[in-house]
Every structure is written in C-alpha cells, then in structure tokens.
mmCIF file of C-alpha atoms in Angstrom:
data_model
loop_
_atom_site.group_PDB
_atom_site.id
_atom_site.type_symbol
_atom_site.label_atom_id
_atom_site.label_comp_id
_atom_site.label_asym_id
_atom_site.label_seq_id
_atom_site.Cartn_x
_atom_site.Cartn_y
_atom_site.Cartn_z
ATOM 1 C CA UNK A 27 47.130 -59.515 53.479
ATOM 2 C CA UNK A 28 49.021 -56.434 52.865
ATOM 3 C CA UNK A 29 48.887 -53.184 55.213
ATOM 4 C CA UNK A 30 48.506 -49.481 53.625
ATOM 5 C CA UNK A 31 48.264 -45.855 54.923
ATOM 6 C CA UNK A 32 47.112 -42.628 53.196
ATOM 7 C CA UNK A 33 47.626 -39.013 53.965
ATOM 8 C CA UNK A 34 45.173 -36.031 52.931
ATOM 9 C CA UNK A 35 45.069 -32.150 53.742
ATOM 10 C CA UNK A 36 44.145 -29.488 51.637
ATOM 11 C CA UNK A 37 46.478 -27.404 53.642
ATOM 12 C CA UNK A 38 48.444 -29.093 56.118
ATOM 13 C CA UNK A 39 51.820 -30.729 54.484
ATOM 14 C CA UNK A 40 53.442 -33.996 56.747
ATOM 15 C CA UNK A 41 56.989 -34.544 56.223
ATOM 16 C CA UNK A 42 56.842 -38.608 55.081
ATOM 17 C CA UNK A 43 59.908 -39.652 58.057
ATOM 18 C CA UNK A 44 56.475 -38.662 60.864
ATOM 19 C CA UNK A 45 54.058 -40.979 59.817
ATOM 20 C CA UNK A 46 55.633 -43.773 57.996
ATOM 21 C CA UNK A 47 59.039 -44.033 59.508
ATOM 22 C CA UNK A 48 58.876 -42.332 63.385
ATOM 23 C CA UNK A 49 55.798 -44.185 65.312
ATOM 24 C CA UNK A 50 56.017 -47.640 66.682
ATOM 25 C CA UNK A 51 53.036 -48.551 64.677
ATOM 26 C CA UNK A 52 54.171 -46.877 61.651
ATOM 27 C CA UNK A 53 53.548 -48.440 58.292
ATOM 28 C CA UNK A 54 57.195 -49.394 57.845
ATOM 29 C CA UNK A 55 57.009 -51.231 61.420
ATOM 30 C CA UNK A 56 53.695 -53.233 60.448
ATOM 31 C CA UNK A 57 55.703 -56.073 58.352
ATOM 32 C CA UNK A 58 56.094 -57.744 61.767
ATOM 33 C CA UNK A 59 53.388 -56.317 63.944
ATOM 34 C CA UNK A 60 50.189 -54.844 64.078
ATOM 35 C CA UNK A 61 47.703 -52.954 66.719
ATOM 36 C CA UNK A 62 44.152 -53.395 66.010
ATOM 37 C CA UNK A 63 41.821 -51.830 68.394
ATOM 38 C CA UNK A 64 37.582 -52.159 68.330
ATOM 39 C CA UNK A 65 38.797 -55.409 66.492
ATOM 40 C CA UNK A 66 41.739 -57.369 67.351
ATOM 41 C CA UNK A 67 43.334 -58.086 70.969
ATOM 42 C CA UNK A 68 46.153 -57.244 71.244
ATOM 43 C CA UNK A 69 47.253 -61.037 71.865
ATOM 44 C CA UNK A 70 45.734 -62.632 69.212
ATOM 45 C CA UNK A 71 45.410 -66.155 71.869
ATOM 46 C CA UNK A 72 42.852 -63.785 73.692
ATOM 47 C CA UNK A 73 40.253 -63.407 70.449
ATOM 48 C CA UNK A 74 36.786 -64.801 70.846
ATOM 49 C CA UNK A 75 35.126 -64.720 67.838
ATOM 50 C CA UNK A 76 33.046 -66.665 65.459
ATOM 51 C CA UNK A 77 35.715 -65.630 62.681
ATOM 52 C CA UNK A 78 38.102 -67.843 63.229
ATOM 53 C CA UNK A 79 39.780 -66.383 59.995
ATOM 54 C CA UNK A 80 40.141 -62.745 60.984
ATOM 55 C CA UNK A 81 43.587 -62.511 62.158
ATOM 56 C CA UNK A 82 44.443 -64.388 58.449
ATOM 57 C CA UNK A 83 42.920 -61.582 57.028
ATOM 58 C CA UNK A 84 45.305 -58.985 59.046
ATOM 59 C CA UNK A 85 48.706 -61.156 58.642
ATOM 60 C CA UNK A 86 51.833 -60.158 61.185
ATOM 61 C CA UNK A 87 54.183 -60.250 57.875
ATOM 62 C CA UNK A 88 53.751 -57.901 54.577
ATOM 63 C CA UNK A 89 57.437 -58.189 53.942
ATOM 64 C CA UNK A 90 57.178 -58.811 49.817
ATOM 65 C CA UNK A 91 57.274 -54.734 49.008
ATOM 66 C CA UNK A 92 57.051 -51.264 49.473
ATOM 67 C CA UNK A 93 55.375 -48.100 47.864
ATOM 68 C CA UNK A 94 54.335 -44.701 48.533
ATOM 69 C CA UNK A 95 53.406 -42.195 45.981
ATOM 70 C CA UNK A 96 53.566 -38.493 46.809
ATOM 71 C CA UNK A 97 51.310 -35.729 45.793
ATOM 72 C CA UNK A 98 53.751 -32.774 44.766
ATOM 73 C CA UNK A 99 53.502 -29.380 42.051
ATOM 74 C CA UNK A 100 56.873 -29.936 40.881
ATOM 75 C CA UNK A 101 55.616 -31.372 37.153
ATOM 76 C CA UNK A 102 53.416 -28.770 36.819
ATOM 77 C CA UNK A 103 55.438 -25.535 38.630
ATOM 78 C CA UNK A 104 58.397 -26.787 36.081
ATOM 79 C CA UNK A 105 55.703 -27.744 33.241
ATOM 80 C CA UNK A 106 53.532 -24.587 33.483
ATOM 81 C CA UNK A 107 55.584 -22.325 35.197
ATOM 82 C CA UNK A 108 57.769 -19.755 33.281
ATOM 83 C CA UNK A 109 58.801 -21.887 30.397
ATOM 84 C CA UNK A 110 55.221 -22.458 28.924
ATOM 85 C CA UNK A 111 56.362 -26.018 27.608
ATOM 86 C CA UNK A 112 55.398 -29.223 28.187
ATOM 87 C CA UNK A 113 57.955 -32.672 27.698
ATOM 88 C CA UNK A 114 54.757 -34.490 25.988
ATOM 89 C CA UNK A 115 52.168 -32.160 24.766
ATOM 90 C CA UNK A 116 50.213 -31.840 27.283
ATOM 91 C CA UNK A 117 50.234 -28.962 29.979
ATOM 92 C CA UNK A 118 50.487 -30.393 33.396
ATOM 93 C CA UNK A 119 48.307 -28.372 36.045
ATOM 94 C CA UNK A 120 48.026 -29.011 40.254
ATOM 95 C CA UNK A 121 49.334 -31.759 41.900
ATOM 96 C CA UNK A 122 51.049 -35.196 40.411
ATOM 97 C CA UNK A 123 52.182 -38.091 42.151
ATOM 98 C CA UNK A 124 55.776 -39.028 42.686
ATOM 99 C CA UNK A 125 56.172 -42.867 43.269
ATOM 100 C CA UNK A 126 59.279 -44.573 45.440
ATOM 101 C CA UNK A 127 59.268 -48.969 45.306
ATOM 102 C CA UNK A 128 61.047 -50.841 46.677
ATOM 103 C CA UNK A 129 61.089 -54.535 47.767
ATOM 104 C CA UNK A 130 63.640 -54.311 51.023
ATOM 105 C CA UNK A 131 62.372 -54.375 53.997
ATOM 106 C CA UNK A 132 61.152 -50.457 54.563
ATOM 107 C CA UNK A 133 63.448 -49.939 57.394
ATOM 108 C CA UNK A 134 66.687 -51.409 55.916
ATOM 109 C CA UNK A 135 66.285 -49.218 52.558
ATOM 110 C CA UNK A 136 68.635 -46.203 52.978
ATOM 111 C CA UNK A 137 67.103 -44.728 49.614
ATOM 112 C CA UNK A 138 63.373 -45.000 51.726
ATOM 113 C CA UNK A 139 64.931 -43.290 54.906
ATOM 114 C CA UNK A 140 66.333 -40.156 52.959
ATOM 115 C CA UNK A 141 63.415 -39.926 51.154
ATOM 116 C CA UNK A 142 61.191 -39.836 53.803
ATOM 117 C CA UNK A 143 63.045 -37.700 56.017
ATOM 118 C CA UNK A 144 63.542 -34.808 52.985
ATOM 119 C CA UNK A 145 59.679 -35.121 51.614
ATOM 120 C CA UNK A 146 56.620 -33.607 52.662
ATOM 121 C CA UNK A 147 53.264 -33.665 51.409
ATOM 122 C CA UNK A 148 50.011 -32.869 51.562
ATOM 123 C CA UNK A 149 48.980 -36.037 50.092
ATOM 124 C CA UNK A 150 50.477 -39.653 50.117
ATOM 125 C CA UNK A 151 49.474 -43.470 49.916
ATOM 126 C CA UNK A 152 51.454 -45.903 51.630
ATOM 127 C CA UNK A 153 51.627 -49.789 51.016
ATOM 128 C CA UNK A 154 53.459 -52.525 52.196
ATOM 129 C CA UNK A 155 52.676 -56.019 50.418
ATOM 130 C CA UNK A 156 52.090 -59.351 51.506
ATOM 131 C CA UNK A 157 51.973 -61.547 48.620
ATOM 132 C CA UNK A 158 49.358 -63.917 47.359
ATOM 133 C CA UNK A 159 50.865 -65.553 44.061
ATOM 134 C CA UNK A 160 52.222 -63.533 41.990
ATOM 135 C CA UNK A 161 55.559 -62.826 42.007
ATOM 136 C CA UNK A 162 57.930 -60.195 44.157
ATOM 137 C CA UNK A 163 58.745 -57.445 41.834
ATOM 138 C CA UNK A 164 58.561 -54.129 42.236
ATOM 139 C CA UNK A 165 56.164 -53.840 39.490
ATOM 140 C CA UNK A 166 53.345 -55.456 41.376
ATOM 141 C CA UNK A 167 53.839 -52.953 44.622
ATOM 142 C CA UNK A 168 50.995 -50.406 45.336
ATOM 143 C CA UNK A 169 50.385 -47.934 44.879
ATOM 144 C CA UNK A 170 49.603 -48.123 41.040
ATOM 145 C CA UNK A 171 49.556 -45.099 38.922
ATOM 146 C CA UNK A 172 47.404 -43.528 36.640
ATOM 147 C CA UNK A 173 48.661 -39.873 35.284
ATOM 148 C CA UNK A 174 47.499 -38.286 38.381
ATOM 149 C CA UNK A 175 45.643 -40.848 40.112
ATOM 150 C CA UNK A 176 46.492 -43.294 42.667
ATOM 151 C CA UNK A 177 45.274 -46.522 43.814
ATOM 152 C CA UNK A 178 45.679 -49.335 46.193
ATOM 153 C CA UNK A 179 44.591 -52.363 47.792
ATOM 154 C CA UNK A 180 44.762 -54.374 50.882
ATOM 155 C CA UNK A 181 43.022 -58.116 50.194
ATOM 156 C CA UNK A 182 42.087 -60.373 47.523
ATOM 157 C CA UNK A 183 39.677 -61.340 44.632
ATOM 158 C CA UNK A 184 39.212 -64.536 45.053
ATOM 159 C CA UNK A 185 39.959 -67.269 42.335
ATOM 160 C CA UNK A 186 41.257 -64.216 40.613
ATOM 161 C CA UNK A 187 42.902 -66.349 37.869
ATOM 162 C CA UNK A 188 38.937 -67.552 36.685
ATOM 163 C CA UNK A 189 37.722 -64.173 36.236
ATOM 164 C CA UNK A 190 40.447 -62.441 34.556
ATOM 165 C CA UNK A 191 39.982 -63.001 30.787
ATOM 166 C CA UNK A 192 36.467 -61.514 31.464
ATOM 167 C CA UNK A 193 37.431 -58.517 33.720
ATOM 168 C CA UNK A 194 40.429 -57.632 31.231
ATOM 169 C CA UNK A 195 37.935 -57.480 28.420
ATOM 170 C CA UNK A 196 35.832 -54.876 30.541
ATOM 171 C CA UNK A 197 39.037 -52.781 30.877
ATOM 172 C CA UNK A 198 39.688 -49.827 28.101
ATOM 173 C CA UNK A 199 42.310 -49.775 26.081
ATOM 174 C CA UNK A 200 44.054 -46.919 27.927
ATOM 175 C CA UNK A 201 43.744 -48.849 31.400
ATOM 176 C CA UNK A 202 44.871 -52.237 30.235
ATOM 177 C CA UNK A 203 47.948 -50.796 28.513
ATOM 178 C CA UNK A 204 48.758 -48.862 31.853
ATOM 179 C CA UNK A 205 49.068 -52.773 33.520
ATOM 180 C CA UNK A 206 52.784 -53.234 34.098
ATOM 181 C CA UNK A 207 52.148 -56.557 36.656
ATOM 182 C CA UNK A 208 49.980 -59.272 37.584
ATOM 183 C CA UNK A 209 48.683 -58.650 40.524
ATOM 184 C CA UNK A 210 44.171 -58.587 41.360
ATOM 185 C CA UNK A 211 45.027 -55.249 42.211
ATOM 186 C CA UNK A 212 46.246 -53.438 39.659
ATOM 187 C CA UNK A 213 43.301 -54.525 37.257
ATOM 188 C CA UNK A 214 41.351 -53.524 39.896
ATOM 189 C CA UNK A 215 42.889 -50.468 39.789
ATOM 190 C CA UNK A 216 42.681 -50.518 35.560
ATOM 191 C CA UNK A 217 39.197 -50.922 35.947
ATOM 192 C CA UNK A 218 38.376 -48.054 38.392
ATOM 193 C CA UNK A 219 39.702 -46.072 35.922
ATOM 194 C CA UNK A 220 37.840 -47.624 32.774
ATOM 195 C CA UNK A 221 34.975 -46.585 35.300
ATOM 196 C CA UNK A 222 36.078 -43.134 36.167
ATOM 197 C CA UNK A 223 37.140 -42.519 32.782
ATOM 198 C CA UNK A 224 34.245 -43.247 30.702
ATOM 199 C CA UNK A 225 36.105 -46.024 28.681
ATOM 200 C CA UNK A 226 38.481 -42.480 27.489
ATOM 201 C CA UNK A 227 42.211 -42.470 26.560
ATOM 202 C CA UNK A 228 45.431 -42.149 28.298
ATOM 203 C CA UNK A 229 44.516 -38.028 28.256
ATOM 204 C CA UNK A 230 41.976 -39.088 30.502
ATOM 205 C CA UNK A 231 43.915 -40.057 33.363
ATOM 206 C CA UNK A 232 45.218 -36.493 33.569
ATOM 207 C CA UNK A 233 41.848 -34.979 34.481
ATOM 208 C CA UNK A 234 40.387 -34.842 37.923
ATOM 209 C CA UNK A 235 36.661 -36.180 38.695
ATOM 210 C CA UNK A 236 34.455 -35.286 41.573
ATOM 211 C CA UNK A 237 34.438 -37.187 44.796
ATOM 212 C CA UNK A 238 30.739 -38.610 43.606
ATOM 213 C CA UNK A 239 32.021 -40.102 40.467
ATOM 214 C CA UNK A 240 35.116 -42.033 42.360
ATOM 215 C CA UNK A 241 32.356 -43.266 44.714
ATOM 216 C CA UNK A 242 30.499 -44.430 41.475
ATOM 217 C CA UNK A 243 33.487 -45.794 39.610
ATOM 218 C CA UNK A 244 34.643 -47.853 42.944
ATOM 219 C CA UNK A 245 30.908 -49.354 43.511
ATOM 220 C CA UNK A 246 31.310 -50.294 39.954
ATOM 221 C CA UNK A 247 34.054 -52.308 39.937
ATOM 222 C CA UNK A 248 33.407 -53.964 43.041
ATOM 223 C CA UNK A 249 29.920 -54.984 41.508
ATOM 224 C CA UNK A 250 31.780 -55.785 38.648
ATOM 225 C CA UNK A 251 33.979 -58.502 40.211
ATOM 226 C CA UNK A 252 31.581 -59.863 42.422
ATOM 227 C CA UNK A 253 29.372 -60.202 39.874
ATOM 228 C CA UNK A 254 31.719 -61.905 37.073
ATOM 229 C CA UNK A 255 32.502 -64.290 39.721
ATOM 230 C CA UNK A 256 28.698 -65.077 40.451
ATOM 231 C CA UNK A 257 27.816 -65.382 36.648
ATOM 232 C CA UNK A 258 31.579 -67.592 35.598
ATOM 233 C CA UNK A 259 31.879 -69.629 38.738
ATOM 234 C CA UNK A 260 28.176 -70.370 40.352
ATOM 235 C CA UNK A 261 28.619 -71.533 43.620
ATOM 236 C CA UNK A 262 31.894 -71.865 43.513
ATOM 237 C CA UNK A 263 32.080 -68.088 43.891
ATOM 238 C CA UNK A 264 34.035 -67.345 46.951
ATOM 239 C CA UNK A 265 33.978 -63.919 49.166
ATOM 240 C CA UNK A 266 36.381 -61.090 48.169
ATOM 241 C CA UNK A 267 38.211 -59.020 50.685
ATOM 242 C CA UNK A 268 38.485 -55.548 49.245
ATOM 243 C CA UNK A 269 39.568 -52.558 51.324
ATOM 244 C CA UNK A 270 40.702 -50.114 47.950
ATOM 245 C CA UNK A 271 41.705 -46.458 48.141
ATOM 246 C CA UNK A 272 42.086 -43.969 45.701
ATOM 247 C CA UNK A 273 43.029 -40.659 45.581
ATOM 248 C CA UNK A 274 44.031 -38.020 42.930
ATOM 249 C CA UNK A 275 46.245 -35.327 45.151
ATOM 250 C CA UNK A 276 43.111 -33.786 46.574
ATOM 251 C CA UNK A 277 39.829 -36.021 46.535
ATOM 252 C CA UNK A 278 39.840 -39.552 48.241
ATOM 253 C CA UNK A 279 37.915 -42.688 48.384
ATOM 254 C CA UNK A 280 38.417 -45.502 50.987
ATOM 255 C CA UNK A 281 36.565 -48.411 50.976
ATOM 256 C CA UNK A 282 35.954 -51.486 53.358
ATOM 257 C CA UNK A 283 33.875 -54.483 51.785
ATOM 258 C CA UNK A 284 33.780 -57.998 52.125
ATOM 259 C CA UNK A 285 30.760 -59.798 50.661
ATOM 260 C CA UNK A 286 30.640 -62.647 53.277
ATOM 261 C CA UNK A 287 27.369 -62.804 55.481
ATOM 262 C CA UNK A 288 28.892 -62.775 59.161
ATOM 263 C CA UNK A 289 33.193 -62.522 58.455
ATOM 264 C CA UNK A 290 35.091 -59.449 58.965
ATOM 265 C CA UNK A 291 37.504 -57.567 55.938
ATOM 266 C CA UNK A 292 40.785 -56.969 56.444
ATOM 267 C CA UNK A 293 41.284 -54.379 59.064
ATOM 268 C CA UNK A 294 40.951 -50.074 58.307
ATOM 269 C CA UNK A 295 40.874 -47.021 60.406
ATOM 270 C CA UNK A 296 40.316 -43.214 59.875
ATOM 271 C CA UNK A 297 41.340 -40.520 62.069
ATOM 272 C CA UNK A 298 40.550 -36.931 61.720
ATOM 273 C CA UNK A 299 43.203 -35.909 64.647
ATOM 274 C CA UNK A 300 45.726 -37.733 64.781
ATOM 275 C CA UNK A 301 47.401 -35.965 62.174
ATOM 276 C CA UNK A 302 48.880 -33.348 64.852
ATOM 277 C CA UNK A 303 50.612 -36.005 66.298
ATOM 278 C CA UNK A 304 52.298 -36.930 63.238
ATOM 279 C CA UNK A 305 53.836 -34.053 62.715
ATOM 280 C CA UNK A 306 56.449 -32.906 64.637
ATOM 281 C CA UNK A 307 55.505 -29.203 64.408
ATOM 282 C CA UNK A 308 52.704 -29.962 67.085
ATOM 283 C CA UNK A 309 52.966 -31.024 70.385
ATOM 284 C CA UNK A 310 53.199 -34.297 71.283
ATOM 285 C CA UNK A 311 54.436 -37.741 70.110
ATOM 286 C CA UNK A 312 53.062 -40.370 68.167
ATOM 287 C CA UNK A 313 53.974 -42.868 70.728
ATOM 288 C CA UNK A 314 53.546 -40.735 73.753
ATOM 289 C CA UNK A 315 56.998 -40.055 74.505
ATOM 290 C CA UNK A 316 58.793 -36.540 75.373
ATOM 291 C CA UNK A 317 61.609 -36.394 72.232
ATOM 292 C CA UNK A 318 63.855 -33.184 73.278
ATOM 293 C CA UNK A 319 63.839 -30.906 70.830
ATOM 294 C CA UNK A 320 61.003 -32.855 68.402
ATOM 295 C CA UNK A 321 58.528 -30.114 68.938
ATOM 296 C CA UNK A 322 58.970 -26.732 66.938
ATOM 297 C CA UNK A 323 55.783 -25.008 68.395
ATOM 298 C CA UNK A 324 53.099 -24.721 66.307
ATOM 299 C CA UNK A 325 49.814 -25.263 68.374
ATOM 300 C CA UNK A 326 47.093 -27.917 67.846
ATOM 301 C CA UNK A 327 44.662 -25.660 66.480
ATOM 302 C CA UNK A 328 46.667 -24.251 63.762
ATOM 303 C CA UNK A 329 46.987 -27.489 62.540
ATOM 304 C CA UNK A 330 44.797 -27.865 58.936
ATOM 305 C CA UNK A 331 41.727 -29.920 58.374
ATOM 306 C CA UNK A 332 43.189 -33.203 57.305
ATOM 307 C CA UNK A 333 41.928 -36.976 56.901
ATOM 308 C CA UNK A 334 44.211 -40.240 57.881
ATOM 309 C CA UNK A 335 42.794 -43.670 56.669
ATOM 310 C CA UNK A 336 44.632 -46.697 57.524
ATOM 311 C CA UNK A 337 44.859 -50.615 57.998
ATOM 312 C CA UNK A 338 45.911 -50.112 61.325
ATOM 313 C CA UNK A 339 46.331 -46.876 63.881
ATOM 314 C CA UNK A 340 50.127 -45.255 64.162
ATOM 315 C CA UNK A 341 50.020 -43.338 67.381
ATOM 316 C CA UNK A 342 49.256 -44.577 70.733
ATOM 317 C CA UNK A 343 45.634 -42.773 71.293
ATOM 318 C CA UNK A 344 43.402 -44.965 70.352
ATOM 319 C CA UNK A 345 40.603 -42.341 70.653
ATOM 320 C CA UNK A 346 41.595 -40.574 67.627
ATOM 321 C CA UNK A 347 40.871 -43.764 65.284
ATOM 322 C CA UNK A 348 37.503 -44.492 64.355
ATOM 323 C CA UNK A 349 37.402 -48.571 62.852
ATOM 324 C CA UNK A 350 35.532 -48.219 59.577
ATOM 325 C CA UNK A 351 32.534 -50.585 59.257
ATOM 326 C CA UNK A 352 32.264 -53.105 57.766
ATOM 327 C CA UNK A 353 31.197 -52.642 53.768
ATOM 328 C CA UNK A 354 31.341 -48.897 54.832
ATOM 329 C CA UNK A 355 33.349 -46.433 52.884
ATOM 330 C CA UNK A 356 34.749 -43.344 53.266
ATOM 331 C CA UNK A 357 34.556 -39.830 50.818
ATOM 332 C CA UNK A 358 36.888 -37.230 51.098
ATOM 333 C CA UNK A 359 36.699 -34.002 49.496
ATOM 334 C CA UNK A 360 38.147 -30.781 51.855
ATOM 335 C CA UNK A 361 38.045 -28.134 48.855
ATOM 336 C CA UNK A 362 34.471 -28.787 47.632
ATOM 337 C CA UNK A 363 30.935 -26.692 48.320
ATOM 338 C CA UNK A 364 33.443 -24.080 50.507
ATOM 339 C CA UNK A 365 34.170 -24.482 53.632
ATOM 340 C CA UNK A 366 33.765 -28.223 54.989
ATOM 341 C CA UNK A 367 33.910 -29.642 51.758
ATOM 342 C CA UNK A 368 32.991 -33.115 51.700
ATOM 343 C CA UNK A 369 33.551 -35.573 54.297
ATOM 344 C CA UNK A 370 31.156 -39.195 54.694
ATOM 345 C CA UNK A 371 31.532 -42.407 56.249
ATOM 346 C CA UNK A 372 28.502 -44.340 55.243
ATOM 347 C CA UNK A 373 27.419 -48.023 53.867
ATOM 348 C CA UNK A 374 28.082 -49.037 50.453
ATOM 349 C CA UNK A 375 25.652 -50.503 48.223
ATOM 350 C CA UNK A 376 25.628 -53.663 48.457
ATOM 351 C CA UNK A 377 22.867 -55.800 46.378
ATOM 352 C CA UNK A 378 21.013 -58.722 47.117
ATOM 353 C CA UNK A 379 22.675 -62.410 46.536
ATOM 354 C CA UNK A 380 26.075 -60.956 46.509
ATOM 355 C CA UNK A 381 26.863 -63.204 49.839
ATOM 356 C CA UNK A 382 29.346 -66.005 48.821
ATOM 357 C CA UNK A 383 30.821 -68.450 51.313
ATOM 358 C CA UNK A 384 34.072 -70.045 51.604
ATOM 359 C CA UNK A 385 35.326 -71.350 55.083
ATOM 360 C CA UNK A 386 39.033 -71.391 53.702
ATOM 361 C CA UNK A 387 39.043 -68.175 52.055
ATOM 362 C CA UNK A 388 41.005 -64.950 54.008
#
C-alpha cells in the first residue's frame, strides 16, 4: 500500500521542506519505515491481532513514486490580476494546484529538495506509491488533477481489472478524458468528479463545491465500486481498501473504509496541533530535538486553525494524532458558516450486504 499526507489552513502557510522533508517520520522517510500508534507496534513481531493481514495493508516500502500538489494564487494573481487576460478563455480565480512527480526515491531527488525547501502553502497533498500492477510511471503517481481539484488514494479496488469496463462507462466524458494512467485510483478519482460534477464538462472542474457535496460525491463512488463488484462478480467480490482524499485548495474530504466485517484499512491519522510543530516558526521540533537557530519566534497560539490528515503521524507526540476509525471520514471546511467553519469526524454510510470476504486480499 502506498503512504500519503495532506496539509490544510485557511490561514496558516507551511513551507513543504517542514513536513515532508525535516521529521523522522516524514512522508519522504516512510518508503522504508513507518510509526503507527493506537494500531501498529512498533515491532511488528509484537502484534496480536486477529488480522493477520494488517501490517500488508501498511507495507514498510512505497518506493514506486512521488507527488505533491500545491495549492498556490499564482494562475490566478497572473490570470486575473492587472492584465485582465486569460491563456484559455477562462478567468482563473483563488487558489490552483501546482503538481511536482517524480519516481526517485523522495530523498535522492535534488529537484524535490529545492522545491520543498523554497515552497510554502496553505494547502498540499502528499503521496508516495507502492505499486500494485500497473506500471512505474510518473503518470500513475498521486495526486491526480482535476482543474482545481485534487485527489488521492492509499489502497486498492480489488479485482480492479473485472470492474473497469463498467466503472469507465459511469465516468463523464470530461473525467475519462482527464485519465492519463492506469491505475484504480485515478478512475476513482475520474469518478468523484463525474459525481461532484453532475456528469458537466471540463469547465466544471474549475468550480468549487461545498464540503457536503464532496462528502456526497465520495459516498458515491465508493457505493459505486462496491456495488459493481457485488452485481459483476457475486461472491467472488472481494473487500476494497479505500482511504481517498480530496481537496480543492480550501475544502477537504478524508476518508477511511474498508468493507470487510472484522479487518482493519490501511492506516490514517488527523491532527489538529501538530501543525505548530511543523513549522519552524513555532517552538519546538517535530522530532523533539533542540535545532539552534530552527525557531524564529512566533508563539503557539498565533499559529492558524489548520487540519493534518495522514497515513501515519510525522512528529514524535503521539497525543496530537487522533487514528481515524475505521469506515469513518473526515470533513473539512475552515471558511464556512463564519467562524469554526466546518470540521467532522463521523461514520460513513455504509449499507447492508456490502461485507465481502477474502482471506488473501490486503
């Protein structure tokens, strides 16, 4: 299984080098190890648990990519701004995502390092890939993009191959021409957006939509595939392992499922606080450490309201990670209804006879 991270303030930027590059447990650093706490020991030798498949699901090695798309008002300041023209027709407005890929190791990418240490953000998704079939390319690294939305995956549809005809013929015609690879997860992310969309055109994917239509869209396509599966493959339908993000610069959706009756999905965390500790503006260090220097002297509380959701925690206090349930998912939207905006962590729907069983399957 792959590994992924994602970043989301309405007012707080991170600079990308803090929390995908600096912590021992950053992203970059989880294609060879991992820290799983409320789930996982440490030692995998010491688990005791009926799911003997869990630590397949949360593999030591995503080493077949990298992504991480950027929320920035570049497009717009430059498409907007004072020349009042637009490169395509269409006048750009808020924040777009940037996109970096790469498939060298994260840490041995020079191009990866500069960026990160010269790029900061209020908004980011993170991936590293572990591959499961189709081929190492850069065009099947996450995050996947559509106009200003992002979307990613950590998992697997199971016998995707079976059910593809069928879900590609649910897809619009907008979200299947967007599909540059072969991975499960970029027509899963093709048919979020048929969802989120309406079925509508490439314009389409330029538009924002409120945090309760993502939710909608996301429920849909996970019915969607568990359902094709059900109705094409019987009892041969195995369980699916889908933690899926998306985002679109200022609204997020996270999401946790597996539709097995008693195993686990892939490990994923949220943190509303460890954010401080990523930047290194705030006191203190993401691995508990005293840098010289590191610390520019801003104080914790001036820090901004922000959200962290992740397959695994980056800084050594576990206390600021909360493990996400289960088929629970989590809704993110700081700027909406005023102050507070909109933050959940609840169950998903999940309907009746959507249990599938499969003792191989991770």
């Amino acid at each position: 299984m792959c590994r992924w991270f994602a970043y989301l303030s309405p007012t707080e930027p991170s600079i990308l080098e803090d929390t995908l590059i600096t912590p021992a447990n950053s992203l970059a650093h989880q294609v060879h190890d991992h820290y799983l706490p409320q789930l996982i020991p440490h030692n995998p030798n010491d688990l005791h648990d009926a799911d003997h498949l869990l630590t397949a699901r949360n593999s030591l090695y995503n080493i077949d990519g990298l992504g991480v798309a950027w929320y920035t008002t570049s497009y717009a300041d430059f498409e907007q701004g004072n020349t009042g023209q637009s490169s395509d027709g269409q006048q750009i407005e808020g924040l777009w995502p940037a996109v970096y890929k790469t498939v060298q190791p994260p840490l041995n990418d020079l191009n990866f390092r500069s960026l990160c240490q010269n790029t900061e953000t209020r908004c980011c998704l993170a991936h590293i890939r572990a591959a499961s079939g189709t081929p190492i390319a850069i065009v099947n690294n996450h995050p996947f993009l559509f106009g200003r939305h992002a979307f990613m995956h950590n998992g697997v549809v199971a016998k995707f191959t079976a059910i593809k005809r069928a879900l590609c013929q649910e897809l619009s015609e907008a979200a299947f021409g967007a599909i540059n690879g072969g991975t499960d997860s970029e027509h899963l992310a093709a048919l979020y957006m048929t969802y989120l969309t309406s079925g509508g055109d490439v314009s389409a994917f330029s538009k924002t939509y409120t945090v309760r239509e993502m939710e909608a869209a996301m429920h849909r396509t996970v019915a969607t595939v568990v359902t094709t599966q059900k109705r094409l493959l019987g009892s041969k339908a195995a369980p699916n392992s889908l933690n899926l993000c998306a985002t679109d610069g200022t609204k997020l959706i996270a999401y946790r499922f597996r539709n097995h009756a008693t195993q686990q999905p892939p490990s994923l965390y949220y943190s509303t606080k460890a954010g401080t500790t990523l930047n290194r503006k705030y006191p203190d260090h993401p691995d508990g450490i005293d840098v010289p220097g590191r610390f520019e002297g801003k104080d914790v509380e001036e820090h901004g309201q922000h959200l962290i959701v992740a397959s695994e925690p980056s800084t050594y206090k576990a206390e600021d990670w909360e493990l996400i349930g289960k088929n629970r998912c989590v809704l993110a939207d700081p700027g909406a209804g005023g102050v507070g905006g909109v933050f959940e962590v609840r169950d998903v729907v999940y309907e009746a006879g959507w249990d599938a069983e499969d003792p191989t399957a991770v």
